[in-house]
mmCIF file of C-alpha atoms and ligand atoms in Angstrom:
data_model
loop_
_atom_site.group_PDB
_atom_site.id
_atom_site.type_symbol
_atom_site.label_atom_id
_atom_site.label_comp_id
_atom_site.label_asym_id
_atom_site.label_seq_id
_atom_site.Cartn_x
_atom_site.Cartn_y
_atom_site.Cartn_z
ATOM 1 C CA MET A 1 -17.567 -21.971 -21.781
ATOM 2 C CA SER A 2 -14.672 -24.015 -22.909
ATOM 3 C CA VAL A 3 -13.327 -26.143 -20.262
ATOM 4 C CA ALA A 4 -9.685 -25.826 -19.158
ATOM 5 C CA ARG A 5 -6.994 -27.919 -20.422
ATOM 6 C CA ALA A 6 -4.890 -29.501 -18.214
ATOM 7 C CA VAL A 7 -1.545 -29.181 -19.978
ATOM 8 C CA VAL A 8 0.595 -30.556 -16.468
ATOM 9 C CA GLU A 9 -1.400 -33.445 -14.469
ATOM 10 C CA LEU A 10 0.260 -35.262 -11.620
ATOM 11 C CA ARG A 11 -1.628 -37.910 -9.598
ATOM 12 C CA GLY A 12 -0.092 -39.347 -6.060
ATOM 13 C CA VAL A 13 3.391 -39.084 -7.573
ATOM 14 C CA SER A 14 5.884 -39.661 -4.619
ATOM 15 C CA LYS A 15 9.475 -39.683 -5.267
ATOM 16 C CA VAL A 16 11.667 -41.493 -2.758
ATOM 17 C CA TYR A 17 15.889 -41.123 -3.127
ATOM 18 C CA PRO A 18 18.209 -43.435 -1.803
ATOM 19 C CA SER A 19 19.839 -42.193 1.638
ATOM 20 C CA THR A 20 22.830 -39.742 0.761
ATOM 21 C CA VAL A 21 24.782 -41.488 4.012
ATOM 22 C CA LYS A 22 25.624 -45.070 4.361
ATOM 23 C CA GLY A 23 22.426 -47.005 6.121
ATOM 24 C CA GLY A 24 21.238 -43.810 5.786
ATOM 25 C CA GLN A 25 17.064 -43.479 5.690
ATOM 26 C CA PRO A 26 15.080 -43.209 1.960
ATOM 27 C CA VAL A 27 14.624 -39.398 1.843
ATOM 28 C CA VAL A 28 11.385 -38.767 0.415
ATOM 29 C CA ALA A 29 11.033 -35.888 -1.801
ATOM 30 C CA ILE A 30 7.624 -35.404 -3.213
ATOM 31 C CA ASP A 31 4.995 -37.658 -0.644
ATOM 32 C CA ASP A 32 1.596 -38.554 -2.846
ATOM 33 C CA VAL A 33 1.615 -35.137 -4.490
ATOM 34 C CA SER A 34 -1.672 -34.533 -6.125
ATOM 35 C CA LEU A 35 -1.545 -31.118 -9.038
ATOM 36 C CA THR A 36 -3.541 -29.698 -11.851
ATOM 37 C CA VAL A 37 -1.771 -26.681 -13.993
ATOM 38 C CA GLU A 38 -4.434 -26.139 -16.461
ATOM 39 C CA ALA A 39 -3.155 -24.750 -20.294
ATOM 40 C CA GLY A 40 -2.669 -20.528 -19.567
ATOM 41 C CA ASP A 41 -1.874 -21.118 -16.127
ATOM 42 C CA VAL A 42 0.869 -19.635 -14.292
ATOM 43 C CA TYR A 43 1.176 -21.435 -11.629
ATOM 44 C CA GLY A 44 3.425 -20.741 -8.995
ATOM 45 C CA ILE A 45 5.487 -23.148 -6.629
ATOM 46 C CA ILE A 46 6.439 -21.704 -2.980
ATOM 47 C CA GLY A 47 7.441 -23.112 -0.273
ATOM 48 C CA TYR A 48 10.409 -23.417 2.199
ATOM 49 C CA SER A 49 14.361 -25.023 1.205
ATOM 50 C CA GLY A 50 13.572 -29.419 1.298
ATOM 51 C CA ALA A 51 10.107 -28.534 0.729
ATOM 52 C CA GLY A 52 10.316 -31.075 -3.079
ATOM 53 C CA LYS A 53 10.228 -27.650 -5.559
ATOM 54 C CA SER A 54 13.462 -28.586 -7.746
ATOM 55 C CA THR A 55 12.143 -32.077 -7.576
ATOM 56 C CA LEU A 56 8.519 -31.641 -8.546
ATOM 57 C CA VAL A 57 9.518 -29.654 -11.843
ATOM 58 C CA ARG A 58 11.945 -32.042 -12.892
ATOM 59 C CA LEU A 59 9.107 -34.895 -12.984
ATOM 60 C CA VAL A 60 7.606 -32.410 -15.357
ATOM 61 C CA ASN A 61 10.346 -32.455 -17.597
ATOM 62 C CA ALA A 62 11.703 -36.255 -16.540
ATOM 63 C CA LEU A 63 15.167 -35.272 -15.341
ATOM 64 C CA GLU A 64 13.716 -36.945 -12.787
ATOM 65 C CA ARG A 65 11.854 -40.098 -13.176
ATOM 66 C CA SER A 66 9.349 -40.520 -10.092
ATOM 67 C CA SER A 67 8.926 -43.250 -8.258
ATOM 68 C CA GLY A 68 4.886 -44.162 -7.917
ATOM 69 C CA GLY A 69 2.254 -42.666 -9.076
ATOM 70 C CA GLU A 70 1.854 -40.628 -12.908
ATOM 71 C CA VAL A 71 2.907 -38.017 -14.322
ATOM 72 C CA LEU A 72 0.805 -36.570 -16.997
ATOM 73 C CA VAL A 73 2.235 -33.807 -19.951
ATOM 74 C CA ASN A 74 -0.444 -33.044 -22.181
ATOM 75 C CA GLY A 75 -2.845 -35.396 -21.307
ATOM 76 C CA THR A 76 0.460 -38.404 -21.826
ATOM 77 C CA ASP A 77 2.810 -39.736 -19.108
ATOM 78 C CA ILE A 78 5.925 -39.726 -19.087
ATOM 79 C CA ALA A 79 6.309 -42.238 -17.043
ATOM 80 C CA ALA A 80 6.054 -44.394 -18.806
ATOM 81 C CA LEU A 81 8.052 -43.509 -21.923
ATOM 82 C CA SER A 82 11.178 -44.727 -23.276
ATOM 83 C CA GLU A 83 14.814 -42.265 -22.990
ATOM 84 C CA ARG A 84 13.333 -41.706 -27.224
ATOM 85 C CA ASP A 85 9.606 -41.270 -26.623
ATOM 86 C CA LEU A 86 10.656 -38.785 -24.076
ATOM 87 C CA ARG A 87 12.702 -36.235 -26.155
ATOM 88 C CA PRO A 88 9.124 -34.812 -28.117
ATOM 89 C CA VAL A 89 7.202 -34.380 -25.326
ATOM 90 C CA ARG A 90 10.819 -32.463 -23.426
ATOM 91 C CA ALA A 91 11.258 -30.082 -26.781
ATOM 92 C CA GLY A 92 8.229 -28.909 -25.509
ATOM 93 C CA ILE A 93 9.084 -28.042 -21.548
ATOM 94 C CA GLY A 94 11.447 -25.443 -22.035
ATOM 95 C CA MET A 95 13.416 -24.610 -18.604
ATOM 96 C CA ILE A 96 15.143 -22.190 -17.082
ATOM 97 C CA PHE A 97 17.322 -22.017 -13.824
ATOM 98 C CA GLN A 98 18.739 -19.575 -11.559
ATOM 99 C CA GLN A 99 22.445 -20.070 -12.418
ATOM 100 C CA PHE A 100 21.107 -19.212 -16.248
ATOM 101 C CA ASN A 101 23.366 -22.911 -17.060
ATOM 102 C CA LEU A 102 24.802 -21.406 -20.521
ATOM 103 C CA LEU A 103 27.473 -22.605 -23.050
ATOM 104 C CA ASN A 104 30.889 -20.310 -21.744
ATOM 105 C CA SER A 105 31.755 -22.203 -25.054
ATOM 106 C CA ARG A 106 29.188 -21.415 -27.786
ATOM 107 C CA THR A 107 27.936 -17.103 -28.394
ATOM 108 C CA VAL A 108 24.921 -15.550 -28.000
ATOM 109 C CA ALA A 109 23.094 -16.965 -31.116
ATOM 110 C CA ALA A 110 24.998 -20.638 -31.277
ATOM 111 C CA ASN A 111 22.757 -20.647 -27.124
ATOM 112 C CA ILE A 112 20.124 -20.250 -28.246
ATOM 113 C CA ALA A 113 20.339 -22.052 -31.282
ATOM 114 C CA TYR A 114 21.043 -25.536 -29.170
ATOM 115 C CA PRO A 115 18.160 -27.024 -28.281
ATOM 116 C CA LEU A 116 16.950 -27.077 -32.473
ATOM 117 C CA GLU A 117 20.382 -28.552 -33.271
ATOM 118 C CA VAL A 118 19.727 -31.219 -31.139
ATOM 119 C CA ALA A 119 16.276 -31.540 -32.659
ATOM 120 C CA ARG A 120 17.463 -31.795 -35.734
ATOM 121 C CA VAL A 121 16.188 -28.734 -37.163
ATOM 122 C CA PRO A 122 17.739 -27.342 -40.521
ATOM 123 C CA LYS A 123 20.788 -25.070 -40.629
ATOM 124 C CA GLY A 124 18.395 -21.970 -42.212
ATOM 125 C CA GLU A 125 15.944 -21.737 -39.809
ATOM 126 C CA ARG A 126 17.758 -22.322 -37.096
ATOM 127 C CA ALA A 127 19.008 -19.292 -38.484
ATOM 128 C CA ALA A 128 15.808 -17.116 -38.828
ATOM 129 C CA ARG A 129 14.066 -19.362 -35.817
ATOM 130 C CA VAL A 130 18.014 -17.450 -33.721
ATOM 131 C CA ALA A 131 17.445 -13.530 -35.309
ATOM 132 C CA GLU A 132 12.755 -14.173 -34.681
ATOM 133 C CA LEU A 133 14.186 -15.300 -31.046
ATOM 134 C CA LEU A 134 16.883 -12.517 -30.235
ATOM 135 C CA GLU A 135 14.626 -9.775 -31.348
ATOM 136 C CA PHE A 136 11.694 -11.001 -28.939
ATOM 137 C CA VAL A 137 14.290 -10.881 -25.847
ATOM 138 C CA GLY A 138 15.645 -8.015 -27.195
ATOM 139 C CA LEU A 139 19.066 -9.391 -27.504
ATOM 140 C CA SER A 140 19.708 -8.678 -31.290
ATOM 141 C CA GLU A 141 22.994 -6.764 -31.035
ATOM 142 C CA LYS A 142 24.448 -8.987 -28.280
ATOM 143 C CA ALA A 143 24.147 -12.619 -31.584
ATOM 144 C CA LYS A 144 28.060 -12.804 -31.041
ATOM 145 C CA ALA A 145 28.630 -12.419 -28.187
ATOM 146 C CA TYR A 146 29.697 -14.895 -25.039
ATOM 147 C CA PRO A 147 27.920 -14.976 -21.688
ATOM 148 C CA ASP A 148 30.598 -13.615 -20.242
ATOM 149 C CA GLN A 149 30.044 -10.606 -21.490
ATOM 150 C CA LEU A 150 26.276 -10.326 -21.051
ATOM 151 C CA SER A 151 24.999 -9.193 -17.643
ATOM 152 C CA GLY A 152 22.497 -11.276 -15.421
ATOM 153 C CA GLY A 153 19.942 -10.229 -16.943
ATOM 154 C CA GLN A 154 20.851 -10.106 -20.291
ATOM 155 C CA LYS A 155 21.886 -13.592 -19.586
ATOM 156 C CA GLN A 156 18.389 -14.474 -18.387
ATOM 157 C CA ARG A 157 16.723 -13.927 -21.703
ATOM 158 C CA VAL A 158 18.970 -15.991 -23.512
ATOM 159 C CA GLY A 159 18.251 -18.336 -21.130
ATOM 160 C CA ILE A 160 15.111 -17.336 -22.327
ATOM 161 C CA ALA A 161 15.087 -17.973 -25.657
ATOM 162 C CA ARG A 162 16.933 -20.782 -25.917
ATOM 163 C CA ALA A 163 14.147 -22.046 -23.165
ATOM 164 C CA LEU A 164 11.194 -21.340 -26.123
ATOM 165 C CA ALA A 165 13.593 -21.823 -29.059
ATOM 166 C CA THR A 166 10.892 -25.252 -29.694
ATOM 167 C CA SER A 167 7.870 -23.723 -29.243
ATOM 168 C CA PRO A 168 7.136 -25.058 -26.022
ATOM 169 C CA SER A 169 3.570 -24.916 -24.945
ATOM 170 C CA ILE A 170 5.563 -25.169 -20.962
ATOM 171 C CA LEU A 171 7.626 -23.195 -19.653
ATOM 172 C CA LEU A 172 9.469 -24.451 -15.992
ATOM 173 C CA ALA A 173 11.121 -21.260 -13.790
ATOM 174 C CA ASP A 174 13.230 -22.160 -10.749
ATOM 175 C CA GLU A 175 13.708 -19.898 -9.227
ATOM 176 C CA ALA A 176 14.281 -17.606 -12.977
ATOM 177 C CA THR A 177 14.946 -13.883 -11.045
ATOM 178 C CA SER A 178 16.748 -15.292 -7.997
ATOM 179 C CA ALA A 179 20.289 -14.180 -8.737
ATOM 180 C CA LEU A 180 18.401 -11.520 -10.540
ATOM 181 C CA ASP A 181 18.499 -6.891 -9.016
ATOM 182 C CA PRO A 182 14.884 -6.021 -8.245
ATOM 183 C CA GLU A 183 14.626 -3.699 -11.274
ATOM 184 C CA THR A 184 16.445 -6.495 -13.934
ATOM 185 C CA THR A 185 14.270 -8.775 -12.314
ATOM 186 C CA HIS A 186 11.190 -6.521 -13.430
ATOM 187 C CA GLU A 187 12.271 -7.027 -17.054
ATOM 188 C CA VAL A 188 12.444 -10.279 -16.578
ATOM 189 C CA LEU A 189 9.151 -11.094 -15.449
ATOM 190 C CA THR A 190 7.096 -8.909 -17.572
ATOM 191 C CA LEU A 191 8.851 -10.867 -20.620
ATOM 192 C CA LEU A 192 7.744 -13.770 -18.939
ATOM 193 C CA LYS A 193 4.438 -12.553 -18.886
ATOM 194 C CA ARG A 194 4.007 -11.992 -22.262
ATOM 195 C CA ILE A 195 5.255 -15.238 -22.939
ATOM 196 C CA ASN A 196 2.744 -16.703 -20.906
ATOM 197 C CA GLN A 197 0.081 -13.499 -22.722
ATOM 198 C CA GLU A 198 1.305 -13.245 -26.061
ATOM 199 C CA PHE A 199 2.245 -17.047 -26.920
ATOM 200 C CA GLY A 200 -0.268 -18.668 -24.520
ATOM 201 C CA VAL A 201 2.277 -20.746 -22.809
ATOM 202 C CA THR A 202 1.291 -22.039 -19.222
ATOM 203 C CA ILE A 203 4.346 -21.022 -16.859
ATOM 204 C CA ILE A 204 5.523 -23.195 -13.958
ATOM 205 C CA VAL A 205 7.754 -21.159 -11.248
ATOM 206 C CA ILE A 206 9.310 -22.452 -8.082
ATOM 207 C CA THR A 207 10.189 -19.160 -6.178
ATOM 208 C CA HIS A 208 10.495 -17.906 -2.563
ATOM 209 C CA GLU A 209 9.886 -14.113 -4.003
ATOM 210 C CA MET A 210 7.037 -12.716 -2.965
ATOM 211 C CA ASP A 211 7.928 -10.111 -6.391
ATOM 212 C CA VAL A 212 7.440 -13.012 -8.793
ATOM 213 C CA ILE A 213 3.871 -14.423 -7.344
ATOM 214 C CA GLN A 214 2.700 -11.137 -6.991
ATOM 215 C CA THR A 215 3.490 -9.919 -10.903
ATOM 216 C CA ILE A 216 2.511 -12.634 -12.379
ATOM 217 C CA ALA A 217 1.178 -16.014 -11.084
ATOM 218 C CA THR A 218 -2.025 -16.539 -11.205
ATOM 219 C CA LYS A 219 -2.273 -19.790 -9.253
ATOM 220 C CA VAL A 220 -0.034 -20.681 -6.161
ATOM 221 C CA ALA A 221 0.939 -24.221 -4.825
ATOM 222 C CA VAL A 222 2.494 -24.465 -1.272
ATOM 223 C CA MET A 223 4.471 -27.192 -0.621
ATOM 224 C CA ASP A 224 6.299 -28.578 3.069
ATOM 225 C CA GLN A 225 8.024 -31.402 3.385
ATOM 226 C CA GLY A 226 7.618 -33.008 0.149
ATOM 227 C CA ARG A 227 3.856 -32.709 -0.147
ATOM 228 C CA VAL A 228 1.674 -29.201 -1.888
ATOM 229 C CA ILE A 229 -0.678 -28.552 1.538
ATOM 230 C CA GLU A 230 -2.112 -25.909 0.083
ATOM 231 C CA ARG A 231 -3.010 -24.062 -3.429
ATOM 232 C CA GLY A 232 -5.607 -21.614 -5.213
ATOM 233 C CA ASP A 233 -6.077 -18.340 -6.486
ATOM 234 C CA VAL A 234 -2.843 -16.934 -5.675
ATOM 235 C CA PHE A 235 -4.859 -14.243 -3.059
ATOM 236 C CA ASP A 236 -6.679 -16.202 -1.471
ATOM 237 C CA VAL A 237 -3.943 -18.193 -0.449
ATOM 238 C CA PHE A 238 -1.706 -15.098 0.415
ATOM 239 C CA SER A 239 -4.199 -13.162 2.058
ATOM 240 C CA ASN A 240 -5.611 -16.309 4.401
ATOM 241 C CA PRO A 241 -3.566 -19.352 4.340
ATOM 242 C CA GLN A 242 -5.607 -22.272 5.903
ATOM 243 C CA ALA A 243 -2.790 -24.212 6.900
ATOM 244 C CA ALA A 244 -0.570 -23.902 9.658
ATOM 245 C CA ALA A 245 2.463 -24.074 7.791
ATOM 246 C CA SER A 246 1.443 -21.779 4.841
ATOM 247 C CA ALA A 247 0.612 -19.247 6.498
ATOM 248 C CA ARG A 248 3.958 -19.342 8.446
ATOM 249 C CA PHE A 249 5.570 -18.939 5.357
ATOM 250 C CA VAL A 250 3.053 -16.111 3.372
ATOM 251 C CA SER A 251 4.232 -14.301 6.767
ATOM 252 C CA THR A 252 7.937 -14.535 5.889
ATOM 253 C CA VAL A 253 7.548 -13.123 2.666
ATOM 254 C CA VAL A 254 4.370 -10.524 3.011
ATOM 255 C CA LYS A 255 4.555 -6.842 4.416
ATOM 256 C CA GLY A 256 2.846 -6.140 7.401
ATOM 257 C CA ILE A 257 3.370 -9.022 9.736
ATOM 258 C CA PRO A 258 5.128 -8.819 12.749
ATOM 259 C CA SER A 259 7.589 -12.395 13.026
ATOM 260 C CA ALA A 260 8.081 -13.614 16.422
ATOM 261 C CA ALA A 261 10.730 -11.813 17.793
ATOM 262 C CA GLU A 262 9.108 -8.790 17.042
ATOM 263 C CA LEU A 263 6.379 -9.599 18.620
ATOM 264 C CA GLU A 264 8.484 -10.438 21.435
ATOM 265 C CA THR A 265 9.537 -6.452 20.950
ATOM 266 C CA LEU A 266 6.723 -4.905 21.217
ATOM 267 C CA GLN A 267 5.493 -7.214 24.027
ATOM 268 C CA GLN A 268 8.489 -5.499 25.737
ATOM 269 C CA ARG A 269 7.486 -2.092 23.936
ATOM 270 C CA HIS A 270 3.779 -1.471 25.085
ATOM 271 C CA ALA A 271 1.912 -1.997 28.090
ATOM 272 C CA GLY A 272 -1.573 -2.829 26.298
ATOM 273 C CA ARG A 273 -2.245 -5.730 24.595
ATOM 274 C CA ILE A 274 -1.045 -6.798 21.151
ATOM 275 C CA VAL A 275 -3.255 -8.209 18.589
ATOM 276 C CA THR A 276 -3.086 -8.209 14.730
ATOM 277 C CA LEU A 277 -6.189 -7.400 12.253
ATOM 278 C CA SER A 278 -6.416 -8.937 8.920
ATOM 279 C CA PHE A 279 -8.005 -6.894 5.833
ATOM 280 C CA ARG A 280 -9.234 -8.347 3.016
ATOM 281 C CA ASP A 281 -9.815 -6.469 0.000
ATOM 282 C CA ALA A 282 -12.926 -4.331 0.367
ATOM 283 C CA ALA A 283 -14.424 -6.749 1.906
ATOM 284 C CA VAL A 284 -13.676 -5.550 5.498
ATOM 285 C CA ASP A 285 -15.172 -1.940 7.424
ATOM 286 C CA GLN A 286 -12.178 -0.813 8.396
ATOM 287 C CA ALA A 287 -14.356 1.506 9.783
ATOM 288 C CA ALA A 288 -16.774 -0.854 12.050
ATOM 289 C CA VAL A 289 -14.485 -2.487 13.196
ATOM 290 C CA PHE A 290 -12.418 0.551 14.929
ATOM 291 C CA GLY A 291 -15.855 1.721 15.483
ATOM 292 C CA GLU A 292 -16.006 -1.431 17.628
ATOM 293 C CA LEU A 293 -13.166 -0.376 19.630
ATOM 294 C CA THR A 294 -14.353 3.251 20.589
ATOM 295 C CA ARG A 295 -17.170 1.701 21.278
ATOM 296 C CA GLY A 296 -16.231 -0.600 24.059
ATOM 297 C CA GLY A 297 -13.698 1.953 25.419
ATOM 298 C CA VAL A 298 -10.849 0.172 23.758
ATOM 299 C CA ALA A 299 -7.802 2.778 23.786
ATOM 300 C CA PHE A 300 -5.546 1.504 21.433
ATOM 301 C CA GLN A 301 -2.857 2.629 19.188
ATOM 302 C CA VAL A 302 -1.116 1.499 15.579
ATOM 303 C CA VAL A 303 2.329 -0.409 16.393
ATOM 304 C CA TYR A 304 3.243 -2.307 13.269
ATOM 305 C CA GLY A 305 1.392 -2.724 10.062
ATOM 306 C CA GLY A 306 1.660 -2.650 6.351
ATOM 307 C CA ILE A 307 -0.377 -3.358 2.739
ATOM 308 C CA ASN A 308 -0.355 -6.293 0.048
ATOM 309 C CA GLU A 309 -1.381 -5.751 -3.345
ATOM 310 C CA ILE A 310 -2.081 -9.696 -5.805
ATOM 311 C CA GLN A 311 -3.864 -8.828 -8.798
ATOM 312 C CA GLY A 312 -4.758 -5.215 -8.035
ATOM 313 C CA ARG A 313 -6.232 -6.427 -4.818
ATOM 314 C CA PRO A 314 -4.956 -4.632 -1.741
ATOM 315 C CA PHE A 315 -4.795 -6.908 1.560
ATOM 316 C CA GLY A 316 -3.489 -6.091 4.557
ATOM 317 C CA HIS A 317 -2.057 -6.194 7.939
ATOM 318 C CA LEU A 318 -2.547 -4.205 10.833
ATOM 319 C CA THR A 319 -0.866 -4.715 14.898
ATOM 320 C CA LEU A 320 -2.757 -2.586 17.333
ATOM 321 C CA SER A 321 -1.768 -2.224 21.309
ATOM 322 C CA LEU A 322 -4.733 -2.481 22.757
ATOM 323 C CA SER A 323 -5.584 -1.186 26.296
ATOM 324 C CA ALA A 324 -8.603 -1.204 28.887
ATOM 325 C CA ASP A 325 -9.816 -3.646 31.550
ATOM 326 C CA ASP A 326 -9.824 -7.477 29.872
ATOM 327 C CA ALA A 327 -13.056 -7.583 29.533
ATOM 328 C CA ALA A 328 -14.113 -4.603 27.636
ATOM 329 C CA ILE A 329 -11.315 -5.381 24.763
ATOM 330 C CA ASP A 330 -12.824 -9.812 24.922
ATOM 331 C CA THR A 331 -16.018 -8.133 24.941
ATOM 332 C CA ALA A 332 -15.287 -5.451 22.123
ATOM 333 C CA LEU A 333 -12.247 -8.524 20.031
ATOM 334 C CA THR A 334 -15.663 -10.845 20.062
ATOM 335 C CA ARG A 335 -17.695 -8.766 18.137
ATOM 336 C CA ILE A 336 -14.473 -7.465 15.416
ATOM 337 C CA ARG A 337 -14.370 -11.725 14.862
ATOM 338 C CA VAL A 338 -17.503 -11.695 13.600
ATOM 339 C CA LEU A 339 -15.845 -8.852 11.292
ATOM 340 C CA THR A 340 -12.612 -10.044 10.468
ATOM 341 C CA THR A 341 -9.528 -12.279 11.088
ATOM 342 C CA VAL A 342 -8.154 -11.717 14.081
ATOM 343 C CA THR A 343 -5.088 -12.920 16.484
ATOM 344 C CA GLU A 344 -3.650 -11.531 19.299
ATOM 345 C CA ALA A 345 0.391 -12.406 20.554
ATOM 346 C CA ARG A 346 0.411 -14.583 23.578
HETATM 347 N N1 LIG B 401 19.740 -36.477 -5.999
HETATM 348 C C1 LIG B 401 18.559 -36.113 -4.693
HETATM 349 N N2 LIG B 401 19.738 -36.793 -3.855
HETATM 350 C C2 LIG B 401 18.956 -37.481 -2.134
HETATM 351 N N3 LIG B 401 18.095 -36.410 -2.074
HETATM 352 C C3 LIG B 401 17.483 -35.228 -2.422
HETATM 353 C C4 LIG B 401 18.175 -35.382 -4.559
HETATM 354 N N4 LIG B 401 17.327 -33.904 -4.693
HETATM 355 C C5 LIG B 401 16.848 -33.820 -3.545
HETATM 356 N N5 LIG B 401 17.402 -34.538 -2.231
HETATM 357 C C6 LIG B 401 16.148 -33.864 -1.249
HETATM 358 O O1 LIG B 401 14.906 -34.222 -1.357
HETATM 359 C C7 LIG B 401 14.205 -32.767 -0.470
HETATM 360 C C8 LIG B 401 13.745 -31.731 -1.468
HETATM 361 O O2 LIG B 401 14.218 -31.026 -2.414
HETATM 362 P P1 LIG B 401 14.556 -30.185 -4.102
HETATM 363 O O3 LIG B 401 15.404 -29.845 -4.001
HETATM 364 O O4 LIG B 401 13.949 -30.582 -4.977
HETATM 365 O O5 LIG B 401 13.655 -29.455 -2.790
HETATM 366 P P2 LIG B 401 13.260 -27.676 -3.105
HETATM 367 O O6 LIG B 401 12.018 -27.300 -2.363
HETATM 368 O O7 LIG B 401 13.154 -27.159 -4.525
HETATM 369 O O8 LIG B 401 14.130 -27.051 -2.278
HETATM 370 P P3 LIG B 401 15.257 -25.359 -2.745
HETATM 371 O O9 LIG B 401 15.058 -23.884 -2.210
HETATM 372 O O10 LIG B 401 16.524 -25.235 -1.205
HETATM 373 O O11 LIG B 401 16.087 -25.641 -3.779
HETATM 374 C C9 LIG B 401 15.537 -32.691 -0.080
HETATM 375 O O12 LIG B 401 15.479 -32.738 1.315
HETATM 376 C C10 LIG B 401 16.543 -32.649 -0.681
HETATM 377 O O13 LIG B 401 18.098 -32.339 0.279
#
């Protein structure tokens, strides 16, 4: 078996910004983060606003310099590099943005050619590469159009073509589909998936959208207050988050988990005890779970729920209102807890 190669490796990285107000405390945007992204990964970075996601990716392409720790890109610690030595490293990293960041005074073709000009690629070669990229993103007819004449999805496809111009091995996407409607998001995600699968480009995506994680990510890291609080296989993190803060974040994006306000409404509406059961994959025998309720003489009503699917594996949450005497419910829940995760609203 071949050993996976680390393409991006953060070792104990921190980033501290000076306070934005006079005399205020410095802002610790990244706090001792270690993270390894391997060749071929589509690595999702998720978390609430202000968690440090953008800062993290800006450290990877040296748009920001770290305050401590090592940032290794293809084995080279970029923190130690001069601006000049960073140039080839940056050429190996493409980036796409939520607001596309296209140059409005340049045509589509000239936008895509821009990084090739910076890299001093000869004119003839540039034209051939631009034509090839336009074809790949399906915009050959728009070569002479200006960004203002394009839809959001087309603009992002230009952004992707520009990011790929120098044939990078790494692509960073910062909320790249957040400004797009669901259908266009799907088109762009399909394109990113092709880039990963056909060209072997390693992709790091910052997102708050479940769609993005569900469709393309293979691994995920959850950030909170500058730290990575949980990481791993997407299915594991989303179906069974371990850290309290990741569970809170996950519950806002997956289907079927009632929010605190919804739980309160359910408690007002139903006389029984409100309990949420989590089902992962085929690992849980649902019949056995409901069998325990019936066996214990507990009447139940499904009052909330939803099923999600990640990488073809389903997981879901069902909230029930349980009616019986407390002792009977407690006995049934103790038995069910052996089979699956149970959360009771208090
Ligand atoms: N240039 C800066 N100067 C001072 N503080 C900054 C700077 N850039 C970011 N920060 C602070 O660092 C923290 C992390 O910001 P960052 O933008 O990385 O978070 P994020 O998770 O990407 O959030 P969002 O999803 O809103 O973009 C925040 O508290 C932010 O205010």
